[in-house]
Short mmCIF file of C-alpha atoms in Angstrom, two decimals:
data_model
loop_
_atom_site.label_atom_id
_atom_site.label_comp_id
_atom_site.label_asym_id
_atom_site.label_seq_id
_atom_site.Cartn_x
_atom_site.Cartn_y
_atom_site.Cartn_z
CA UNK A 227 164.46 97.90 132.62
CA UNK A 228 161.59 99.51 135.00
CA UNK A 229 159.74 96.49 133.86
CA UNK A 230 162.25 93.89 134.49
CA UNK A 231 162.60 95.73 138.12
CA UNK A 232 158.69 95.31 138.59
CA UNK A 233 158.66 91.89 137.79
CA UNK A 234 161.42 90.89 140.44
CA UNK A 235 159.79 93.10 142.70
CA UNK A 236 156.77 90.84 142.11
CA UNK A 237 158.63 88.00 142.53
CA UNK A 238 160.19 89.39 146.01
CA UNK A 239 158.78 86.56 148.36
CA UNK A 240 159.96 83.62 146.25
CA UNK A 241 163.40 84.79 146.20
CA UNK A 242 163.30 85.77 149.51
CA UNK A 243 162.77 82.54 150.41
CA UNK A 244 164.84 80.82 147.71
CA UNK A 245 167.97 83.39 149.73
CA UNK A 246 166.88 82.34 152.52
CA UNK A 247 167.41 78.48 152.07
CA UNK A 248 170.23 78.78 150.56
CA UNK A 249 172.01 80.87 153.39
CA UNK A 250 170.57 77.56 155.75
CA UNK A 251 172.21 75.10 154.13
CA UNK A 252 174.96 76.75 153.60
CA UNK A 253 174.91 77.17 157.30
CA UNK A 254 174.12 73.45 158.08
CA UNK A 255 177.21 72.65 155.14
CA UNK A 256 179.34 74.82 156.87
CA UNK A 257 178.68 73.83 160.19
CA UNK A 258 178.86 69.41 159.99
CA UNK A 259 182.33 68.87 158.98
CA UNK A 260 183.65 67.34 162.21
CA UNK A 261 186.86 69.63 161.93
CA UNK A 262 184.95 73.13 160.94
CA UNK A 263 185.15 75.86 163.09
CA UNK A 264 181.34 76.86 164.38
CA UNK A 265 180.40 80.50 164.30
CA UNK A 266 177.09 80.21 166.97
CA UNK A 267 176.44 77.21 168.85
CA UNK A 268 175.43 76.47 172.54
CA UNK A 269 179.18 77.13 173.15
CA UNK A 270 178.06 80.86 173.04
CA UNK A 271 178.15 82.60 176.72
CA UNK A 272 174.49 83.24 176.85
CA UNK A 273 173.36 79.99 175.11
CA UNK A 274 175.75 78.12 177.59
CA UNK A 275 174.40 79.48 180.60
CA UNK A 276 170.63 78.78 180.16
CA UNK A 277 171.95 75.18 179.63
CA UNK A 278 173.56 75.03 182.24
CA UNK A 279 170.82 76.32 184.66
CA UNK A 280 168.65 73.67 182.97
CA UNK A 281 171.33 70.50 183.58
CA UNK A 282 171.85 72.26 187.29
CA UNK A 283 168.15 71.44 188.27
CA UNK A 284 168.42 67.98 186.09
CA UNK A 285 171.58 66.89 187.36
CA UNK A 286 170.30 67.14 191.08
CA UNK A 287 167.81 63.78 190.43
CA UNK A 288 170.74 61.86 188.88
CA UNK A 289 173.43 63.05 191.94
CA UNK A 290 172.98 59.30 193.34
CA UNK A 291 173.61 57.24 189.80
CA UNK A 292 176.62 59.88 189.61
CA UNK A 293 177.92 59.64 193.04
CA UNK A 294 177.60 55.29 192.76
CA UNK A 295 180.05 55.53 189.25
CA UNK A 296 182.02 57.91 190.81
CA UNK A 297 182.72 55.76 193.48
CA UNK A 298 183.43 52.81 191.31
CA UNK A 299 185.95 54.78 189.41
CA UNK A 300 187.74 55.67 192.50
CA UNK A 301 188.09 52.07 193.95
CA UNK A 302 188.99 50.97 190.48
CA UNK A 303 192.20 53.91 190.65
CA UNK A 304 193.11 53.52 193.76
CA UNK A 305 193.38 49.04 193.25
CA UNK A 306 195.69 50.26 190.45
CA UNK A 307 197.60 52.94 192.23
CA UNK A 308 198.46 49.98 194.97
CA UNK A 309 200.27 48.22 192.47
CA UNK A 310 202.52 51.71 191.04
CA UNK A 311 203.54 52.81 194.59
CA UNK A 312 207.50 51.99 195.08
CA UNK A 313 207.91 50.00 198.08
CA UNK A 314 210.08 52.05 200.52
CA UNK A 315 213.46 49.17 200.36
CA UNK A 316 213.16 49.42 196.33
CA UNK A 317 214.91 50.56 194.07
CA UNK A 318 213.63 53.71 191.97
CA UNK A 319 214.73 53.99 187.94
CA UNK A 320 214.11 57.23 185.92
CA UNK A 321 211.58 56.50 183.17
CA UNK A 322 213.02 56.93 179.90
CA UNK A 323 210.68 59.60 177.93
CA UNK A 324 209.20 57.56 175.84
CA UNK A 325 207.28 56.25 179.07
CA UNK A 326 206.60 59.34 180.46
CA UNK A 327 203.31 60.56 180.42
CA UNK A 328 201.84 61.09 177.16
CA UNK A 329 198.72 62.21 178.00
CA UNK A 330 196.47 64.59 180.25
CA UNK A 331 193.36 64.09 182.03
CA UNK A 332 190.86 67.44 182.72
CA UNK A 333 186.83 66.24 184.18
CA UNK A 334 183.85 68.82 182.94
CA UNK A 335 180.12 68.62 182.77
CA UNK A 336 177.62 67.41 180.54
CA UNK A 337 174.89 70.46 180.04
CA UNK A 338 173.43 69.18 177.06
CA UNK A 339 173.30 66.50 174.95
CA UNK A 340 170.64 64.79 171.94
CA UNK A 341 170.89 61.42 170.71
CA UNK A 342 167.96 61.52 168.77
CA UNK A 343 169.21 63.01 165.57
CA UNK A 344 171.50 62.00 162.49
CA UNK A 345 174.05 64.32 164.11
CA UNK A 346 173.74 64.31 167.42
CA UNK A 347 176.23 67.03 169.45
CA UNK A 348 177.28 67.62 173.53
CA UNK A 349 177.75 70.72 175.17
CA UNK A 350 180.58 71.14 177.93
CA UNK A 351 180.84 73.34 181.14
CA UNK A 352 184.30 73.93 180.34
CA UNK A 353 186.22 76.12 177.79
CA UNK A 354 189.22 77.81 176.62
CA UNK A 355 189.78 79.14 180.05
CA UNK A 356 189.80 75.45 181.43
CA UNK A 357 192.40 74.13 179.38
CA UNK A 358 190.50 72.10 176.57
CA UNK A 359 191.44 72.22 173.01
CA UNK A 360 189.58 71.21 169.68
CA UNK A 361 190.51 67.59 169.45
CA UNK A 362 190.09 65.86 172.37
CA UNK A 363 188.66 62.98 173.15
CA UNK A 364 185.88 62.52 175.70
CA UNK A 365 184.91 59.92 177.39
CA UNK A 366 183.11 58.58 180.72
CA UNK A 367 183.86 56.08 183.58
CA UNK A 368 182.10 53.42 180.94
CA UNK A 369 183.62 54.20 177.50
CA UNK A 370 184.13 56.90 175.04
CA UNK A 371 181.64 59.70 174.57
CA UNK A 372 183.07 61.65 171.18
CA UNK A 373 185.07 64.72 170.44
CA UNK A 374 185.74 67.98 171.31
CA UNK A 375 184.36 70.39 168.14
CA UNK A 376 184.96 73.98 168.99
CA UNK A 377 185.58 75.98 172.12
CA UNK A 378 184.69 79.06 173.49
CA UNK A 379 185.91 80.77 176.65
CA UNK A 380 183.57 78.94 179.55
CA UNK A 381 182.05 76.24 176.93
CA UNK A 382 182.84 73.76 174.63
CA UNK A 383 180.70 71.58 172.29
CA UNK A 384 181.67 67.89 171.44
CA UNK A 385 180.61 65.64 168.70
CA UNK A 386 179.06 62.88 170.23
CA UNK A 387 179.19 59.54 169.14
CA UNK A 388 176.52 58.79 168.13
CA UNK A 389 177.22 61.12 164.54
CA UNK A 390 177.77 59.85 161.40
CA UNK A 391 180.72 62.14 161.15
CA UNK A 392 182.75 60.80 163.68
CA UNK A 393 184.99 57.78 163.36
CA UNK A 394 186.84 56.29 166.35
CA UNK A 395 190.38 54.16 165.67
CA UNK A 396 189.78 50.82 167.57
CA UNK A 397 191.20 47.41 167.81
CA UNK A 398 188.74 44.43 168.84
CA UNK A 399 190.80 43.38 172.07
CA UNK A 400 191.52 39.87 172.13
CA UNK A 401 192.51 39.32 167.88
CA UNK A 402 194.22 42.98 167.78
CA UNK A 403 192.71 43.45 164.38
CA UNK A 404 192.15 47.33 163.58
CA UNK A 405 188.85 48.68 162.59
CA UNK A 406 186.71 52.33 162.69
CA UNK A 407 183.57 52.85 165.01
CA UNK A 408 181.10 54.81 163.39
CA UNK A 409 177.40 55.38 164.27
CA UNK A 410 175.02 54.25 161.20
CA UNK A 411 172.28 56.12 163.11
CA UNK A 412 169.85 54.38 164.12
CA UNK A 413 169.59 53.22 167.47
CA UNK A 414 171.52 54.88 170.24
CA UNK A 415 173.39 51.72 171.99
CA UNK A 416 174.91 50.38 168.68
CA UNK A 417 177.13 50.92 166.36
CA UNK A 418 178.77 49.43 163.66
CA UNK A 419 182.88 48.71 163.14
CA UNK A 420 184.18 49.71 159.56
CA UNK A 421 187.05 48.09 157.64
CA UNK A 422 187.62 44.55 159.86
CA UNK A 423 188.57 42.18 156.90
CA UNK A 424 186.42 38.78 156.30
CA UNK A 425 188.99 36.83 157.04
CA UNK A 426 189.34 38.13 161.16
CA UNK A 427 187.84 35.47 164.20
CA UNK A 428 185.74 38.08 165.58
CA UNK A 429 182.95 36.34 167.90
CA UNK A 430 179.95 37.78 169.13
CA UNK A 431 180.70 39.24 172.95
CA UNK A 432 184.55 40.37 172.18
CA UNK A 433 185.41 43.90 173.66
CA UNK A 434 186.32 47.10 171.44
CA UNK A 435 188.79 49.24 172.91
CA UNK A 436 190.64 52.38 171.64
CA UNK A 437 193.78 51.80 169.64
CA UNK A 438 195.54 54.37 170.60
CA UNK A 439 196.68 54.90 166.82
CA UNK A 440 194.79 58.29 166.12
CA UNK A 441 196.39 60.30 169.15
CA UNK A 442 192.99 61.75 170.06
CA UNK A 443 192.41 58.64 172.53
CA UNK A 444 194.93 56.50 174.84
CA UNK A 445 194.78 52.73 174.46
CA UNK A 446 192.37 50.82 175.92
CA UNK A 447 189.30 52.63 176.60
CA UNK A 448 186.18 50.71 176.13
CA UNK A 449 183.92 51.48 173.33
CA UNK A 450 181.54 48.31 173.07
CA UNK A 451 180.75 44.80 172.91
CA UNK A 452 180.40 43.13 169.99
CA UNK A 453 176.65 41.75 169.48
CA UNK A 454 176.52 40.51 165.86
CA UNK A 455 179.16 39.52 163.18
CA UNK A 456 177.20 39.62 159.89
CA UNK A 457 179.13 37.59 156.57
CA UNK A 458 176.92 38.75 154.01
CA UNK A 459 176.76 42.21 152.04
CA UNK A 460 180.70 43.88 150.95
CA UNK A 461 183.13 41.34 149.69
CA UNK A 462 185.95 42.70 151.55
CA UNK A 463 184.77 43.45 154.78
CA UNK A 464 183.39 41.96 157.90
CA UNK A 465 179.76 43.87 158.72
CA UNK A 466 180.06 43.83 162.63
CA UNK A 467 177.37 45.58 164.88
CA UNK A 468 178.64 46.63 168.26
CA UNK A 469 176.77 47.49 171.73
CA UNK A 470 177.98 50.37 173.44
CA UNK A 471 178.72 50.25 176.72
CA UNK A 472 178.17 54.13 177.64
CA UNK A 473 174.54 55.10 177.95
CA UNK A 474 174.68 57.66 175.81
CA UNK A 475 170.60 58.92 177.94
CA UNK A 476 172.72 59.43 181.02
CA UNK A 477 175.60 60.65 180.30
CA UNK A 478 176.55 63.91 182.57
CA UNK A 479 180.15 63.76 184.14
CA UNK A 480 182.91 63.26 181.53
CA UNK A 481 186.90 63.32 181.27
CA UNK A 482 188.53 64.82 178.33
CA UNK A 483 192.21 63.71 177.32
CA UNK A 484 194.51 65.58 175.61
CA UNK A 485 197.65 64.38 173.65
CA UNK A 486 200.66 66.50 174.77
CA UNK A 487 202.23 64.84 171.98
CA UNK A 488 200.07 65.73 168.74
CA UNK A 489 202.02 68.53 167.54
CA UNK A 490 205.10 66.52 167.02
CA UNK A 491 202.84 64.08 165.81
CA UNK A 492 201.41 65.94 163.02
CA UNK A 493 204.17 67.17 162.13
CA UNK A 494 205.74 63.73 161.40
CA UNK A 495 203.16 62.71 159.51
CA UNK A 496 203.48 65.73 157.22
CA UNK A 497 206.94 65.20 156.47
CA UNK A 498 206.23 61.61 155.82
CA UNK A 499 203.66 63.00 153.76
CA UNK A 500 200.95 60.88 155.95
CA UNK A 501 197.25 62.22 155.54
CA UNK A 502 195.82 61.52 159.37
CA UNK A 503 192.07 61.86 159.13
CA UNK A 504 191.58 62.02 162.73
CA UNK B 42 148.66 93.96 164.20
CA UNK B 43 148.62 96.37 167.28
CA UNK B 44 151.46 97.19 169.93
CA UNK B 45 149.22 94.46 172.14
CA UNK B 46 149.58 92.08 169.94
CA UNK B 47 152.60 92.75 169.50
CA UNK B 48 153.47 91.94 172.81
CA UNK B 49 151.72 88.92 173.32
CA UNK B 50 152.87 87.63 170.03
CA UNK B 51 156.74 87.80 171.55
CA UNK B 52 155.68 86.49 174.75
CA UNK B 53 154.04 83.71 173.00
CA UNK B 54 157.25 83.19 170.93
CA UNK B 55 159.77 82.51 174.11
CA UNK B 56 157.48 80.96 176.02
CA UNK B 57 156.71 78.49 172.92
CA UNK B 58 160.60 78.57 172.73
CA UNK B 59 161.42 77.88 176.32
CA UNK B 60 159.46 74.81 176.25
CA UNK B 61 161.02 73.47 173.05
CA UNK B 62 164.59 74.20 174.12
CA UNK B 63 164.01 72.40 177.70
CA UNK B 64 161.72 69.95 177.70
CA UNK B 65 161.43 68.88 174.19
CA UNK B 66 165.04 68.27 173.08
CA UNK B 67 165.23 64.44 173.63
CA UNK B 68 162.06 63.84 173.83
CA UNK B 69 160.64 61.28 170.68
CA UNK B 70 157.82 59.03 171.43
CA UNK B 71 158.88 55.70 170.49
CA UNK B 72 161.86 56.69 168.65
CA UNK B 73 159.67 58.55 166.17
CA UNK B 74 157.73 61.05 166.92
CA UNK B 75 159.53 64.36 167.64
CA UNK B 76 157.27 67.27 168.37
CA UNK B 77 158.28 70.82 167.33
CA UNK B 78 155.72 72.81 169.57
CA UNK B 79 157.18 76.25 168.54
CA UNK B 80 155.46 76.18 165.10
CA UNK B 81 152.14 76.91 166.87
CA UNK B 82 153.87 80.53 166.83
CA UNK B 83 155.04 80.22 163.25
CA UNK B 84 151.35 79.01 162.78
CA UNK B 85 149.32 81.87 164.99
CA UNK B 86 150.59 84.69 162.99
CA UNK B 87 147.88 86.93 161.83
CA UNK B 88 146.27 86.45 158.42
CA UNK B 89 147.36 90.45 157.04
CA UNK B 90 150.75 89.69 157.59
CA UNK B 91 153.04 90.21 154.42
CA UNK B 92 155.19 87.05 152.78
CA UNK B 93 158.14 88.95 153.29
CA UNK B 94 158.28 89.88 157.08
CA UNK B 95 156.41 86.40 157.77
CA UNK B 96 159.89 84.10 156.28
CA UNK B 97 161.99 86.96 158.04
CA UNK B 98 160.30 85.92 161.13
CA UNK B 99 160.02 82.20 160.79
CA UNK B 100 164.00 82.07 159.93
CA UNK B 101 164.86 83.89 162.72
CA UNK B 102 163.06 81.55 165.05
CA UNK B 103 164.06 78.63 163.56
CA UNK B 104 167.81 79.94 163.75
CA UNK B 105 167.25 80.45 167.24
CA UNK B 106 166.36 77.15 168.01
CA UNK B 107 169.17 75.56 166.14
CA UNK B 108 171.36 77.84 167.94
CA UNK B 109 170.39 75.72 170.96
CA UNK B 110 170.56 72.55 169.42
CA UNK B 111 173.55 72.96 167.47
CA UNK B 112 172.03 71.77 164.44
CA UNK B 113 172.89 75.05 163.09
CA UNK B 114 170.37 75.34 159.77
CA UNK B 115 168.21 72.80 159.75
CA UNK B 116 165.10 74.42 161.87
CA UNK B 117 165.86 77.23 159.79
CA UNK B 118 165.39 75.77 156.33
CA UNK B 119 162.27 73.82 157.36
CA UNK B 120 160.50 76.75 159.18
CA UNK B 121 161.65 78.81 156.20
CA UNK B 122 159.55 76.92 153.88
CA UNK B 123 156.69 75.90 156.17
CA UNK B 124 156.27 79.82 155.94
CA UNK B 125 156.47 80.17 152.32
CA UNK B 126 154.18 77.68 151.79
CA UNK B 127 151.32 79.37 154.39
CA UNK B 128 150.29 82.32 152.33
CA UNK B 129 149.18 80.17 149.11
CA UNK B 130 147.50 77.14 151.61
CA UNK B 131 145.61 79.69 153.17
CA UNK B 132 144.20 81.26 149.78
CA UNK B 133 143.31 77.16 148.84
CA UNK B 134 141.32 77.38 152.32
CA UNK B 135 139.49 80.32 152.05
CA UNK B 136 136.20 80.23 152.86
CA UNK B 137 133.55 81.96 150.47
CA UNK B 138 133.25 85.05 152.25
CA UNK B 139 137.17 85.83 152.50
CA UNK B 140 138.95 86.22 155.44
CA UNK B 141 138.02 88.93 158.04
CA UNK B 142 140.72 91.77 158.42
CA UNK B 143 141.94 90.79 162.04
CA UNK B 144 141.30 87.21 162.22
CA UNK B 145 144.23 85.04 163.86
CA UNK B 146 144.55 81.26 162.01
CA UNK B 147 143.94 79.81 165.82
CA UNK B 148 141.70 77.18 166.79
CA UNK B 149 139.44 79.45 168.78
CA UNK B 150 138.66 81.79 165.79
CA UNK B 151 138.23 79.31 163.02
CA UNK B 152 137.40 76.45 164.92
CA UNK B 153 138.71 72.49 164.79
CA UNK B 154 137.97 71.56 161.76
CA UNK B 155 139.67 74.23 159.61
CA UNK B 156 142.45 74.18 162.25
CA UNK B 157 143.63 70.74 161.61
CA UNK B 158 143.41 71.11 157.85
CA UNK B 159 145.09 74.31 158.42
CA UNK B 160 147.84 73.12 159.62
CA UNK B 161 148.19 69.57 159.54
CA UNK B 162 149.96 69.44 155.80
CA UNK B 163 152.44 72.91 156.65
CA UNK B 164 153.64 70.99 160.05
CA UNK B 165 153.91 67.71 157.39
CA UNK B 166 155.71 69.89 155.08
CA UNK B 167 157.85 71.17 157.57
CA UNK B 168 158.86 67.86 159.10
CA UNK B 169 159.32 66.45 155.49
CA UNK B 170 162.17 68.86 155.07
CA UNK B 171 163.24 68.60 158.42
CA UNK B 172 164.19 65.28 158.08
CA UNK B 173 165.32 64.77 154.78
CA UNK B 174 167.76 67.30 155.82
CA UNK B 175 169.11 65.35 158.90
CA UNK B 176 168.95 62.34 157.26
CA UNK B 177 170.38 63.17 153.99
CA UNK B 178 172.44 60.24 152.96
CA UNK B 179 172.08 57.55 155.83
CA UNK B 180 168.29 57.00 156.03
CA UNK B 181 166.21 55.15 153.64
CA UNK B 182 163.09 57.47 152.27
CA UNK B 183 160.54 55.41 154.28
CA UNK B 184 161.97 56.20 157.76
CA UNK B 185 161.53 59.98 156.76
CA UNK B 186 158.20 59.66 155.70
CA UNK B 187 157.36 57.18 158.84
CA UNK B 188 159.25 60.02 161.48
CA UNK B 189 157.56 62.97 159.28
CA UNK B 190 154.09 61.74 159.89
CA UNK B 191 153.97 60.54 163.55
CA UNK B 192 155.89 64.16 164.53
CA UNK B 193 153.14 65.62 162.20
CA UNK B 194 150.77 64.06 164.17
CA UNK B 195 152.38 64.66 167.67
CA UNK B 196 153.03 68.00 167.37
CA UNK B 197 149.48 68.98 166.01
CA UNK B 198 148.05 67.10 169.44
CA UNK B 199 150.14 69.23 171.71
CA UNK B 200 149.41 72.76 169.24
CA UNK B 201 145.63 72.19 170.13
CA UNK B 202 146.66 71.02 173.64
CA UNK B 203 148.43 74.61 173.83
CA UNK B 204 145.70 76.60 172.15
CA UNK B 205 142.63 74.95 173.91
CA UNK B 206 144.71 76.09 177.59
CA UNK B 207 146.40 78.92 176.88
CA UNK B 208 144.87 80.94 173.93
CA UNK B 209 142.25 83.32 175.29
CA UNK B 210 138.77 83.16 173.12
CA UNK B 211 137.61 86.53 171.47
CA UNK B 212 134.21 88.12 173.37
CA UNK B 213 131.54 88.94 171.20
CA UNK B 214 131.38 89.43 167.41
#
């Protein structure tokens, strides 16, 4: 026995370190499904607010590019908020509640982001306190950004994007045909859209919106441009490389949408016995 | 090691830290070459320390980078094994005389030659597992190799950049 004993305790660095791997990949395991709950990330307090004091001094030297979108985005609202006023001789319905609003808007910071990794995550200057929720979508005045992971009180931290983990419900807008953006990563403005069958028109320079299927995302919010329609390769499916029109490099003001509606939702699709990935 | 060392060797730790958590996040030199400047503290621990206490250490940092870049793990494992490996790469290097008591593996003390063959293949083997890791299952095995080398290379330019401004040389014998 006392030699047995000696002999592990001769061994002690080796399985030290052999512990010690394990225990990190058990934390990396733990930590990339896109739904998992994450024990320490930047969403801690501390982590968050050295972050933030770092995209504070950053941010300043981007205020102009920020200021010029935000603008944009405002005249772009306000052309479409012309056409919803009621003129005052009209005359005024109650929307049924299927039309009401489905849907709610919050705005938060970017204080960190990476796009140079295989899974490639965002940090948010918002949290539990704010109002956001694991789930929702985020995305920017130019298209979607990725997900909201896990929340802490003043901090959140999204999966971007650009992470092989994520995949994003979207139709290609002028066919309607359904497909799934995910990032094969390896460049940072393209991606590639999953499960269009061969036997769909798509042409090189047709928009990819949201569908609006998965209830993290409202219709219609740009994703990319298609750049290449490949024939080759699976016999079922189309492979179709898209150009994304958010620059991933400057992103740093966000929205993030909620669906009031998921509970229901979810619970629907249990009963029908309907497994939603997203 | 004394309490002075001690000292300096935890300065030299957050400083090395600091850096790597704000400046060197997104930075990759033509898509490729990441540097991981923080090793140079992994790499700078003195020669008497024990295996144990030395892959204690070099978790903990690496955990507390991945903290930061929510890539909870994967600094971890790789700084993990770039200190196992250290204790049996420095008995290969060992020069005939043995290793003083209180030498430091720095450039200074050993000069540039041993330096770079010091540490040139643990930084390798570091960013071999580095990236296998983050690429496990979407990249091909010659992108990890091809990112594993130029980092290698990067990072050991700015750890003698580092040493040759900021590591003070020992007076006298």
């Amino acid at each position: 026995m006392l030699r047995i004993l000696q002999f592990l305790y001769s061994l002690r660095s080796f399985l030290l370190f052999v512990l010690l791997e394990v225990l990190a990949i058990w934390l990396l395991v733990a930590n990339n499904s896109p739904q998992g709950a994450a024990f320490f990330n930047s969403s801690t307090s501390m982590v968050g607010s050295i972050l933030e004091t770092q995209s504070d001094v950053r941010d300043f030297f981007s205020l102009a590019e920020a200021n010029e979108a935000l603008v944009g985005e405002n005249s772009r609202l306000m052309e479409q908020l012309k056409s919803l006023k009621t003129d005052p001789d009209s005359v005024e319905l109650t929307l049924d509640s299927a039309l009401s609003s489905q849907f709610e808007f919050l705005g938060a910071r970017v204080i960190s982001n990476s796009l140079r990794y295989a899974q490639n995550h965002l940090t948010l200057n918002k949290g539990s306190e704010q109002g956001v929720k694991p789930g929702m979508g985020i995305f920017n005045e130019s298209g979607v950004v990725g997900r909201v992971k896990s929340v802490s009180k003043n901090y959140s931290v999204g999966i971007s994007l650009l992470n092989n983990d994520l995949l994003i419900s979207s139709i290609i807008k002028s066919t309607g045909d359904f497909g799934s953006i995910n990032w094969d990563g390896k460049n940072s403005q393209t991606a590639k859209l999953l499960y269009v069958p061969r036997h769909v028109n798509a042409q090189v320079g047709d928009t990819i919106v949201t569908s609006g299927y998965s209830a993290v995302f409202p219709r219609n919010i740009n994703i990319g441009v298609i750049s290449n329609v490949i024939q080759s390769g699976d016999p079922n499916y189309l492979d179709i490389e898209v150009a994304l029109t958010t620059d991933f490099s400057k992103v740093s003001y966000v929205y993030l949408v909620e669906n009031t509606e998921i509970e229901e939702l979810d619970s629907l699709y249990q009963q029908s016995e309907i497994t939603n990935e997203f | 090691m004394n309490f002075r060392n001690l000292i300096s060797f935890i300065l030299l730790i957050l400083i090395l830290g600091l850096f790597q958590i704000l400046f060197l996040k997104n930075l990759a030199l033509f898509g490729i070459a990441f540097c991981f400047v923080y090793l140079v503290g992994i790499l700078s621990i003195p020669l008497q320390i024990r295996a144990v206490p030395l892959l204690l250490i070099s978790f903990g940092i690496g955990l507390i980078i991945d903290v930061f870049y929510d890539t909870l793990g994967l600094n971890a494992a790789a700084a993990t094994f770039l200190a196992f490996l250290r204790p049996y790469w420095l008995k290969i290097l060992r020069p005939n005389g043995g290793y003083d008591d209180s030498t430091q593996p720095t450039l200074q003390e050993m000069g540039i030659g041993w330096f770079i063959s010091y540490s040139l293949p643990l930084i390798f083997a570091f960013c071999l597992i580095f990236f296998i890791a983050d690429q496990w299952g979407t990249g091909t095995f010659i992108g990890v190799v091809n990112k594993s080398l130029f980092s290698s290379i990067f990072t050991l330019v700015l750890a003698i950049i580092v040493q040759l401004l900021f590591f003070k040389r020992r007076r006298g014998i």
